[in-house]
């Protein structure tokens, strides 16, 4: 018995497979973003946890170039991309041959510009919605209209959507793991003062936080006039057992909340101490929770909590007119 040839569901130049094309493009962008994040972490470049507009713009520009070249390469060599392959989509010339690199590159640029809004937040979602509606109404996309290339669709199997969901879920888990690796400190477990300073400076750089000074190897602020004073209690092996941040307050001042300098410094040092403990997961949301404890609307002058073997308490000492935050390893 002769084998049945692979059935091409849509032979017209622009098949109306709007959902497949949309999901395939989303999968390609997510996969490229994941690989980009992994490579930059391995090379120690553009740390994913760093903040700031300049870092975000730099990351976006590099990602756009990587996505453009990767998609153009895959479509030129194989006629499909990972996302399109999942949904049985192939790109070819009007005569059924492989597309040229320049034709694909021009088309992919128009897709990123008009169909994805250059991945700029909000703008990207608007452009994708407009493109989706145009395809749903039978209109030809701008990049298809000006391109000598055409799509073919292999089949309509619903199993392809299940494969998409499984792959996307796996990538989300992988992205979460990469984010968690960003928040792993250089030194783990019980820390010496020098190791705490190293972890603190690493965390400060990772957060791009210019409001706080760096620490010296002796565990003191590099900025002499920064208000909270640091003091340490060590065990017999030189590891930190307890540290305190203290600063004076005026007698006429009603202490209804921690001073701003104390909030920022205590939240950061506490985050570093907690993140330095082994087996903590998830790390990112732990730091968010710690910052909320100090800077949220419900933060109080006198408070205490414990996380991952680290206990934190804030209190006032009226006898010497100081407010103190004590961080202790349990």
mmCIF file of C-alpha atoms in Angstrom:
data_model
loop_
_atom_site.group_PDB
_atom_site.id
_atom_site.type_symbol
_atom_site.label_atom_id
_atom_site.label_comp_id
_atom_site.label_asym_id
_atom_site.label_seq_id
_atom_site.Cartn_x
_atom_site.Cartn_y
_atom_site.Cartn_z
ATOM 1 C CA UNK A 1 0.000 0.000 0.000
ATOM 2 C CA UNK A 2 1.374 3.402 -0.949
ATOM 3 C CA UNK A 3 1.957 5.885 1.868
ATOM 4 C CA UNK A 4 -0.309 8.879 1.885
ATOM 5 C CA UNK A 5 1.596 12.127 1.291
ATOM 6 C CA UNK A 6 1.638 14.749 4.013
ATOM 7 C CA UNK A 7 -1.552 16.743 3.622
ATOM 8 C CA UNK A 8 -1.202 20.489 3.342
ATOM 9 C CA UNK A 9 -4.300 21.926 4.932
ATOM 10 C CA UNK A 10 -3.882 25.439 3.568
ATOM 11 C CA UNK A 11 -2.269 25.969 0.177
ATOM 12 C CA UNK A 12 -3.289 29.576 -0.160
ATOM 13 C CA UNK A 13 -0.554 32.107 0.406
ATOM 14 C CA UNK A 14 -1.876 33.401 3.748
ATOM 15 C CA UNK A 15 -3.898 30.704 5.552
ATOM 16 C CA UNK A 16 -6.193 31.977 8.292
ATOM 17 C CA UNK A 17 -4.486 30.224 11.181
ATOM 18 C CA UNK A 18 -4.417 33.322 13.357
ATOM 19 C CA UNK A 19 -4.291 31.555 16.724
ATOM 20 C CA UNK A 20 -1.506 29.212 15.648
ATOM 21 C CA UNK A 21 0.573 32.046 14.242
ATOM 22 C CA UNK A 22 0.044 34.144 17.360
ATOM 23 C CA UNK A 23 0.986 31.307 19.731
ATOM 24 C CA UNK A 24 3.943 30.261 17.584
ATOM 25 C CA UNK A 25 5.317 33.801 17.672
ATOM 26 C CA UNK A 26 4.787 33.974 21.453
ATOM 27 C CA UNK A 27 6.660 30.693 21.901
ATOM 28 C CA UNK A 28 9.585 31.883 19.771
ATOM 29 C CA UNK A 29 9.868 35.122 21.771
ATOM 30 C CA UNK A 30 9.677 33.285 25.097
ATOM 31 C CA UNK A 31 12.283 30.710 24.030
ATOM 32 C CA UNK A 32 14.677 33.382 22.777
ATOM 33 C CA UNK A 33 14.201 35.380 26.004
ATOM 34 C CA UNK A 34 14.964 32.285 28.078
ATOM 35 C CA UNK A 35 18.140 31.475 26.131
ATOM 36 C CA UNK A 36 19.190 35.119 26.206
ATOM 37 C CA UNK A 37 18.764 35.276 29.996
ATOM 38 C CA UNK A 38 20.669 32.013 30.463
ATOM 39 C CA UNK A 39 23.616 33.107 28.285
ATOM 40 C CA UNK A 40 23.910 36.546 29.889
ATOM 41 C CA UNK A 41 23.879 34.959 33.340
ATOM 42 C CA UNK A 42 26.599 32.474 32.390
ATOM 43 C CA UNK A 43 28.726 35.318 31.024
ATOM 44 C CA UNK A 44 27.924 37.566 33.980
ATOM 45 C CA UNK A 45 26.381 40.256 31.769
ATOM 46 C CA UNK A 46 23.134 42.200 32.148
ATOM 47 C CA UNK A 47 22.046 40.489 35.357
ATOM 48 C CA UNK A 48 18.325 39.786 35.116
ATOM 49 C CA UNK A 49 17.657 41.179 38.582
ATOM 50 C CA UNK A 50 19.278 44.522 37.892
ATOM 51 C CA UNK A 51 16.954 47.477 37.696
ATOM 52 C CA UNK A 52 17.081 50.840 35.973
ATOM 53 C CA UNK A 53 15.763 52.115 32.655
ATOM 54 C CA UNK A 54 19.162 52.042 30.954
ATOM 55 C CA UNK A 55 19.667 48.349 31.772
ATOM 56 C CA UNK A 56 16.136 47.509 30.581
ATOM 57 C CA UNK A 57 16.656 49.349 27.280
ATOM 58 C CA UNK A 58 20.030 47.684 26.765
ATOM 59 C CA UNK A 59 18.566 44.243 27.411
ATOM 60 C CA UNK A 60 15.649 44.917 25.051
ATOM 61 C CA UNK A 61 17.918 46.051 22.197
ATOM 62 C CA UNK A 62 20.168 42.997 22.505
ATOM 63 C CA UNK A 63 17.133 40.705 22.723
ATOM 64 C CA UNK A 64 15.604 42.222 19.567
ATOM 65 C CA UNK A 65 18.817 41.694 17.579
ATOM 66 C CA UNK A 66 19.141 38.116 18.886
ATOM 67 C CA UNK A 67 15.501 37.320 18.084
ATOM 68 C CA UNK A 68 15.750 38.826 14.599
ATOM 69 C CA UNK A 69 18.892 36.899 13.654
ATOM 70 C CA UNK A 70 17.810 33.617 15.275
ATOM 71 C CA UNK A 71 14.434 33.572 13.520
ATOM 72 C CA UNK A 72 15.981 34.555 10.188
ATOM 73 C CA UNK A 73 18.553 31.770 10.483
ATOM 74 C CA UNK A 74 15.984 29.089 11.380
ATOM 75 C CA UNK A 75 13.595 30.105 8.605
ATOM 76 C CA UNK A 76 16.368 30.197 6.023
ATOM 77 C CA UNK A 77 17.826 26.797 6.953
ATOM 78 C CA UNK A 78 14.720 24.818 7.958
ATOM 79 C CA UNK A 79 11.819 26.951 6.776
ATOM 80 C CA UNK A 80 10.408 27.073 10.312
ATOM 81 C CA UNK A 81 11.234 28.117 13.869
ATOM 82 C CA UNK A 82 10.745 26.121 17.089
ATOM 83 C CA UNK A 83 7.419 27.836 17.742
ATOM 84 C CA UNK A 84 6.196 27.390 14.172
ATOM 85 C CA UNK A 85 7.348 23.770 14.132
ATOM 86 C CA UNK A 86 5.159 23.021 17.146
ATOM 87 C CA UNK A 87 2.116 24.197 15.173
ATOM 88 C CA UNK A 88 3.167 22.737 11.810
ATOM 89 C CA UNK A 89 3.806 26.105 10.175
ATOM 90 C CA UNK A 90 6.385 26.445 7.398
ATOM 91 C CA UNK A 91 7.575 29.431 5.402
ATOM 92 C CA UNK A 92 8.612 29.029 1.773
ATOM 93 C CA UNK A 93 8.767 30.897 -1.515
ATOM 94 C CA UNK A 94 5.810 31.034 -3.885
ATOM 95 C CA UNK A 95 7.445 28.188 -5.849
ATOM 96 C CA UNK A 96 7.883 25.986 -2.774
ATOM 97 C CA UNK A 97 11.618 26.590 -2.277
ATOM 98 C CA UNK A 98 13.605 27.762 0.711
ATOM 99 C CA UNK A 99 13.448 31.523 1.365
ATOM 100 C CA UNK A 100 16.572 33.657 1.100
ATOM 101 C CA UNK A 101 18.154 35.101 4.228
ATOM 102 C CA UNK A 102 17.572 38.705 3.146
ATOM 103 C CA UNK A 103 13.880 38.110 2.364
ATOM 104 C CA UNK A 104 13.374 36.461 5.740
ATOM 105 C CA UNK A 105 15.367 39.139 7.555
ATOM 106 C CA UNK A 106 13.251 41.889 5.975
ATOM 107 C CA UNK A 107 10.045 40.083 6.835
ATOM 108 C CA UNK A 108 11.065 39.337 10.426
ATOM 109 C CA UNK A 109 11.984 42.986 10.981
ATOM 110 C CA UNK A 110 8.531 44.057 9.828
ATOM 111 C CA UNK A 111 6.964 41.460 12.133
ATOM 112 C CA UNK A 112 8.897 42.807 15.127
ATOM 113 C CA UNK A 113 8.154 46.414 14.202
ATOM 114 C CA UNK A 114 4.488 46.286 13.153
ATOM 115 C CA UNK A 115 3.325 43.033 14.726
ATOM 116 C CA UNK A 116 5.180 43.056 18.062
ATOM 117 C CA UNK A 117 5.815 46.775 18.648
ATOM 118 C CA UNK A 118 9.551 46.056 19.153
ATOM 119 C CA UNK A 119 8.549 44.172 22.343
ATOM 120 C CA UNK A 120 7.996 47.480 24.147
ATOM 121 C CA UNK A 121 5.548 46.887 27.025
ATOM 122 C CA UNK A 122 1.939 47.950 26.293
ATOM 123 C CA UNK A 123 2.902 48.949 22.730
ATOM 124 C CA UNK A 124 3.699 45.302 21.996
ATOM 125 C CA UNK A 125 0.355 44.080 23.336
ATOM 126 C CA UNK A 126 -1.538 46.689 21.289
ATOM 127 C CA UNK A 127 0.296 45.788 18.071
ATOM 128 C CA UNK A 128 -0.261 42.068 18.605
ATOM 129 C CA UNK A 129 -3.976 42.600 19.227
ATOM 130 C CA UNK A 130 -4.332 44.721 16.069
ATOM 131 C CA UNK A 131 -2.459 42.120 14.009
ATOM 132 C CA UNK A 132 -4.575 39.327 15.450
ATOM 133 C CA UNK A 133 -7.822 41.120 14.577
ATOM 134 C CA UNK A 134 -6.611 41.849 11.049
ATOM 135 C CA UNK A 135 -5.837 38.174 10.528
ATOM 136 C CA UNK A 136 -9.204 37.178 12.029
ATOM 137 C CA UNK A 137 -11.009 39.490 9.581
ATOM 138 C CA UNK A 138 -9.197 37.992 6.600
ATOM 139 C CA UNK A 139 -6.884 40.948 5.996
ATOM 140 C CA UNK A 140 -3.305 40.361 4.895
ATOM 141 C CA UNK A 141 -0.658 41.421 7.392
ATOM 142 C CA UNK A 142 1.702 44.171 6.312
ATOM 143 C CA UNK A 143 4.754 41.908 6.411
ATOM 144 C CA UNK A 144 2.950 39.248 4.342
ATOM 145 C CA UNK A 145 1.686 41.784 1.821
ATOM 146 C CA UNK A 146 5.174 43.012 0.996
ATOM 147 C CA UNK A 147 6.851 39.582 1.145
ATOM 148 C CA UNK A 148 7.373 37.047 -1.679
ATOM 149 C CA UNK A 149 6.982 34.243 0.886
ATOM 150 C CA UNK A 150 3.993 32.130 1.920
ATOM 151 C CA UNK A 151 2.873 29.919 4.823
ATOM 152 C CA UNK A 152 1.872 26.270 4.686
ATOM 153 C CA UNK A 153 0.130 24.389 7.501
ATOM 154 C CA UNK A 154 0.678 20.671 8.009
ATOM 155 C CA UNK A 155 -2.420 19.593 9.910
ATOM 156 C CA UNK A 156 -5.104 20.636 12.396
ATOM 157 C CA UNK A 157 -4.271 18.250 15.220
ATOM 158 C CA UNK A 158 -5.369 19.523 18.627
ATOM 159 C CA UNK A 159 -2.387 17.737 20.152
ATOM 160 C CA UNK A 160 -0.219 20.626 18.978
ATOM 161 C CA UNK A 161 -1.930 22.926 21.486
ATOM 162 C CA UNK A 162 -1.169 20.472 24.286
ATOM 163 C CA UNK A 163 2.473 20.391 23.189
ATOM 164 C CA UNK A 164 2.538 24.197 23.220
ATOM 165 C CA UNK A 165 1.121 24.308 26.756
ATOM 166 C CA UNK A 166 3.657 21.753 28.027
ATOM 167 C CA UNK A 167 6.635 23.512 26.442
ATOM 168 C CA UNK A 168 5.518 26.927 27.667
ATOM 169 C CA UNK A 169 5.014 25.631 31.208
ATOM 170 C CA UNK A 170 8.501 24.080 31.173
ATOM 171 C CA UNK A 171 9.991 27.396 30.023
ATOM 172 C CA UNK A 172 8.201 29.285 32.794
ATOM 173 C CA UNK A 173 9.681 26.907 35.365
ATOM 174 C CA UNK A 174 13.132 27.345 33.788
ATOM 175 C CA UNK A 175 12.777 31.141 33.873
ATOM 176 C CA UNK A 176 11.791 30.991 37.545
ATOM 177 C CA UNK A 177 14.877 28.904 38.289
ATOM 178 C CA UNK A 178 17.105 31.409 36.470
ATOM 179 C CA UNK A 179 15.567 34.254 38.460
ATOM 180 C CA UNK A 180 16.230 32.341 41.667
ATOM 181 C CA UNK A 181 19.870 31.823 40.667
ATOM 182 C CA UNK A 182 20.204 35.588 40.293
ATOM 183 C CA UNK A 183 19.404 35.959 43.988
ATOM 184 C CA UNK A 184 21.941 33.399 45.208
ATOM 185 C CA UNK A 185 24.670 35.037 47.266
ATOM 186 C CA UNK A 186 28.437 34.470 46.731
ATOM 187 C CA UNK A 187 28.735 33.126 50.303
ATOM 188 C CA UNK A 188 26.135 30.818 51.830
ATOM 189 C CA UNK A 189 25.494 29.601 55.388
ATOM 190 C CA UNK A 190 26.953 31.305 58.456
ATOM 191 C CA UNK A 191 28.897 34.417 57.491
ATOM 192 C CA UNK A 192 31.938 36.268 58.695
ATOM 193 C CA UNK A 193 31.820 40.064 58.654
ATOM 194 C CA UNK A 194 33.875 40.166 55.443
ATOM 195 C CA UNK A 195 31.564 37.628 53.785
ATOM 196 C CA UNK A 196 28.504 39.620 54.803
ATOM 197 C CA UNK A 197 30.063 42.740 53.281
ATOM 198 C CA UNK A 198 30.775 40.834 50.049
ATOM 199 C CA UNK A 199 27.199 39.508 49.891
ATOM 200 C CA UNK A 200 25.768 42.932 50.709
ATOM 201 C CA UNK A 201 27.773 44.646 47.942
ATOM 202 C CA UNK A 202 26.767 41.913 45.493
ATOM 203 C CA UNK A 203 23.095 42.392 46.381
ATOM 204 C CA UNK A 204 23.434 46.176 46.114
ATOM 205 C CA UNK A 205 24.915 45.889 42.630
ATOM 206 C CA UNK A 206 22.255 43.387 41.622
ATOM 207 C CA UNK A 207 19.498 45.780 42.710
ATOM 208 C CA UNK A 208 21.176 48.873 41.234
ATOM 209 C CA UNK A 209 20.307 50.632 44.492
ATOM 210 C CA UNK A 210 22.084 53.986 44.557
ATOM 211 C CA UNK A 211 20.389 55.124 47.790
ATOM 212 C CA UNK A 212 22.556 52.947 50.047
ATOM 213 C CA UNK A 213 26.335 53.030 50.481
ATOM 214 C CA UNK A 214 28.553 50.000 49.952
ATOM 215 C CA UNK A 215 30.239 48.159 52.831
ATOM 216 C CA UNK A 216 33.918 47.842 53.610
ATOM 217 C CA UNK A 217 35.502 44.471 54.393
ATOM 218 C CA UNK A 218 35.224 45.449 58.082
ATOM 219 C CA UNK A 219 31.424 45.559 57.784
ATOM 220 C CA UNK A 220 31.061 49.342 58.027
ATOM 221 C CA UNK A 221 29.567 51.831 55.583
ATOM 222 C CA UNK A 222 31.917 53.327 53.010
ATOM 223 C CA UNK A 223 29.949 56.564 53.422
ATOM 224 C CA UNK A 224 30.929 57.908 56.844
ATOM 225 C CA UNK A 225 27.889 60.155 57.333
ATOM 226 C CA UNK A 226 25.309 57.413 56.698
ATOM 227 C CA UNK A 227 23.142 57.365 59.822
ATOM 228 C CA UNK A 228 22.587 53.750 61.010
ATOM 229 C CA UNK A 229 25.563 52.462 63.007
ATOM 230 C CA UNK A 230 26.488 48.808 62.544
ATOM 231 C CA UNK A 231 27.682 46.598 65.414
ATOM 232 C CA UNK A 232 28.317 42.834 65.472
ATOM 233 C CA UNK A 233 28.376 39.901 67.866
ATOM 234 C CA UNK A 234 30.474 36.948 66.677
ATOM 235 C CA UNK A 235 30.698 33.340 67.776
ATOM 236 C CA UNK A 236 33.945 31.554 68.641
ATOM 237 C CA UNK A 237 34.655 30.809 64.959
ATOM 238 C CA UNK A 238 34.270 34.398 63.835
ATOM 239 C CA UNK A 239 30.809 33.986 62.291
ATOM 240 C CA UNK A 240 28.097 36.577 62.816
ATOM 241 C CA UNK A 241 25.663 35.601 65.540
ATOM 242 C CA UNK A 242 23.888 38.953 65.739
ATOM 243 C CA UNK A 243 24.139 42.412 64.241
ATOM 244 C CA UNK A 244 22.425 45.670 65.120
ATOM 245 C CA UNK A 245 21.672 48.844 63.239
ATOM 246 C CA UNK A 246 21.101 51.804 65.524
ATOM 247 C CA UNK A 247 20.576 55.533 65.074
ATOM 248 C CA UNK A 248 19.580 58.355 67.435
ATOM 249 C CA UNK A 249 16.305 60.229 67.382
ATOM 250 C CA UNK A 250 15.301 63.569 68.854
ATOM 251 C CA UNK A 251 13.440 63.486 72.171
ATOM 252 C CA UNK A 252 10.669 65.652 70.719
ATOM 253 C CA UNK A 253 10.102 63.253 67.863
ATOM 254 C CA UNK A 254 7.212 60.840 68.157
ATOM 255 C CA UNK A 255 8.461 57.447 66.947
ATOM 256 C CA UNK A 256 5.464 56.188 64.973
ATOM 257 C CA UNK A 257 7.628 54.491 62.359
ATOM 258 C CA UNK A 258 11.204 53.617 61.519
ATOM 259 C CA UNK A 259 13.343 56.419 60.040
ATOM 260 C CA UNK A 260 13.740 56.147 56.278
ATOM 261 C CA UNK A 261 17.489 55.441 56.449
ATOM 262 C CA UNK A 262 16.869 52.659 58.953
ATOM 263 C CA UNK A 263 14.115 51.126 56.813
ATOM 264 C CA UNK A 264 16.276 50.948 53.712
ATOM 265 C CA UNK A 265 19.425 49.730 55.431
ATOM 266 C CA UNK A 266 17.660 47.192 57.671
ATOM 267 C CA UNK A 267 15.561 45.768 54.825
ATOM 268 C CA UNK A 268 18.646 45.303 52.647
ATOM 269 C CA UNK A 269 20.866 43.779 55.344
ATOM 270 C CA UNK A 270 18.043 41.485 56.495
ATOM 271 C CA UNK A 271 17.429 40.395 52.907
ATOM 272 C CA UNK A 272 21.118 39.568 52.491
ATOM 273 C CA UNK A 273 21.192 37.559 55.730
ATOM 274 C CA UNK A 274 18.099 35.568 54.737
ATOM 275 C CA UNK A 275 19.272 34.995 51.155
ATOM 276 C CA UNK A 276 22.591 33.695 52.493
ATOM 277 C CA UNK A 277 20.855 30.722 54.143
ATOM 278 C CA UNK A 278 20.931 27.391 52.313
ATOM 279 C CA UNK A 279 17.798 25.804 50.881
ATOM 280 C CA UNK A 280 15.696 28.984 50.716
ATOM 281 C CA UNK A 281 13.091 28.960 47.943
ATOM 282 C CA UNK A 282 11.765 31.095 46.394
ATOM 283 C CA UNK A 283 14.420 33.758 47.004
ATOM 284 C CA UNK A 284 12.986 36.610 44.922
ATOM 285 C CA UNK A 285 9.584 36.702 46.619
ATOM 286 C CA UNK A 286 11.297 36.407 50.001
ATOM 287 C CA UNK A 287 13.130 39.689 49.388
ATOM 288 C CA UNK A 288 9.888 41.324 48.257
ATOM 289 C CA UNK A 289 8.214 40.199 51.479
ATOM 290 C CA UNK A 290 11.078 41.494 53.653
ATOM 291 C CA UNK A 291 11.015 44.906 51.997
ATOM 292 C CA UNK A 292 7.243 45.057 52.497
ATOM 293 C CA UNK A 293 7.705 44.379 56.225
ATOM 294 C CA UNK A 294 9.927 47.426 56.568
ATOM 295 C CA UNK A 295 8.508 49.839 54.019
ATOM 296 C CA UNK A 296 4.865 48.791 53.655
ATOM 297 C CA UNK A 297 1.915 50.714 55.009
ATOM 298 C CA UNK A 298 1.730 48.440 58.068
ATOM 299 C CA UNK A 299 5.430 48.801 59.002
ATOM 300 C CA UNK A 300 5.767 49.896 62.634
ATOM 301 C CA UNK A 301 8.518 51.272 64.843
ATOM 302 C CA UNK A 302 8.411 48.120 66.993
ATOM 303 C CA UNK A 303 8.156 44.916 65.001
ATOM 304 C CA UNK A 304 9.600 41.423 64.905
ATOM 305 C CA UNK A 305 9.545 38.483 62.545
ATOM 306 C CA UNK A 306 11.543 35.376 61.647
ATOM 307 C CA UNK A 307 12.424 33.815 58.305
ATOM 308 C CA UNK A 308 14.803 31.006 57.303
ATOM 309 C CA UNK A 309 16.491 30.959 60.696
ATOM 310 C CA UNK A 310 16.954 34.732 60.789
ATOM 311 C CA UNK A 311 14.978 36.734 63.338
ATOM 312 C CA UNK A 312 14.557 40.497 63.055
ATOM 313 C CA UNK A 313 13.219 42.874 65.670
ATOM 314 C CA UNK A 314 12.947 46.661 65.682
ATOM 315 C CA UNK A 315 12.527 48.637 68.888
ATOM 316 C CA UNK A 316 13.322 51.949 70.547
ATOM 317 C CA UNK A 317 15.622 52.559 73.520
ATOM 318 C CA UNK A 318 14.323 55.692 75.267
ATOM 319 C CA UNK A 319 17.161 55.629 77.833
ATOM 320 C CA UNK A 320 19.710 56.465 75.139
ATOM 321 C CA UNK A 321 17.165 57.824 72.620
ATOM 322 C CA UNK A 322 17.976 55.361 69.848
ATOM 323 C CA UNK A 323 15.984 53.216 67.484
ATOM 324 C CA UNK A 324 17.491 49.771 66.927
ATOM 325 C CA UNK A 325 16.964 46.951 64.443
ATOM 326 C CA UNK A 326 18.454 43.681 65.613
ATOM 327 C CA UNK A 327 19.133 40.829 63.163
ATOM 328 C CA UNK A 328 19.991 37.529 64.809
ATOM 329 C CA UNK A 329 20.714 34.035 63.536
ATOM 330 C CA UNK A 330 18.600 31.548 65.459
#
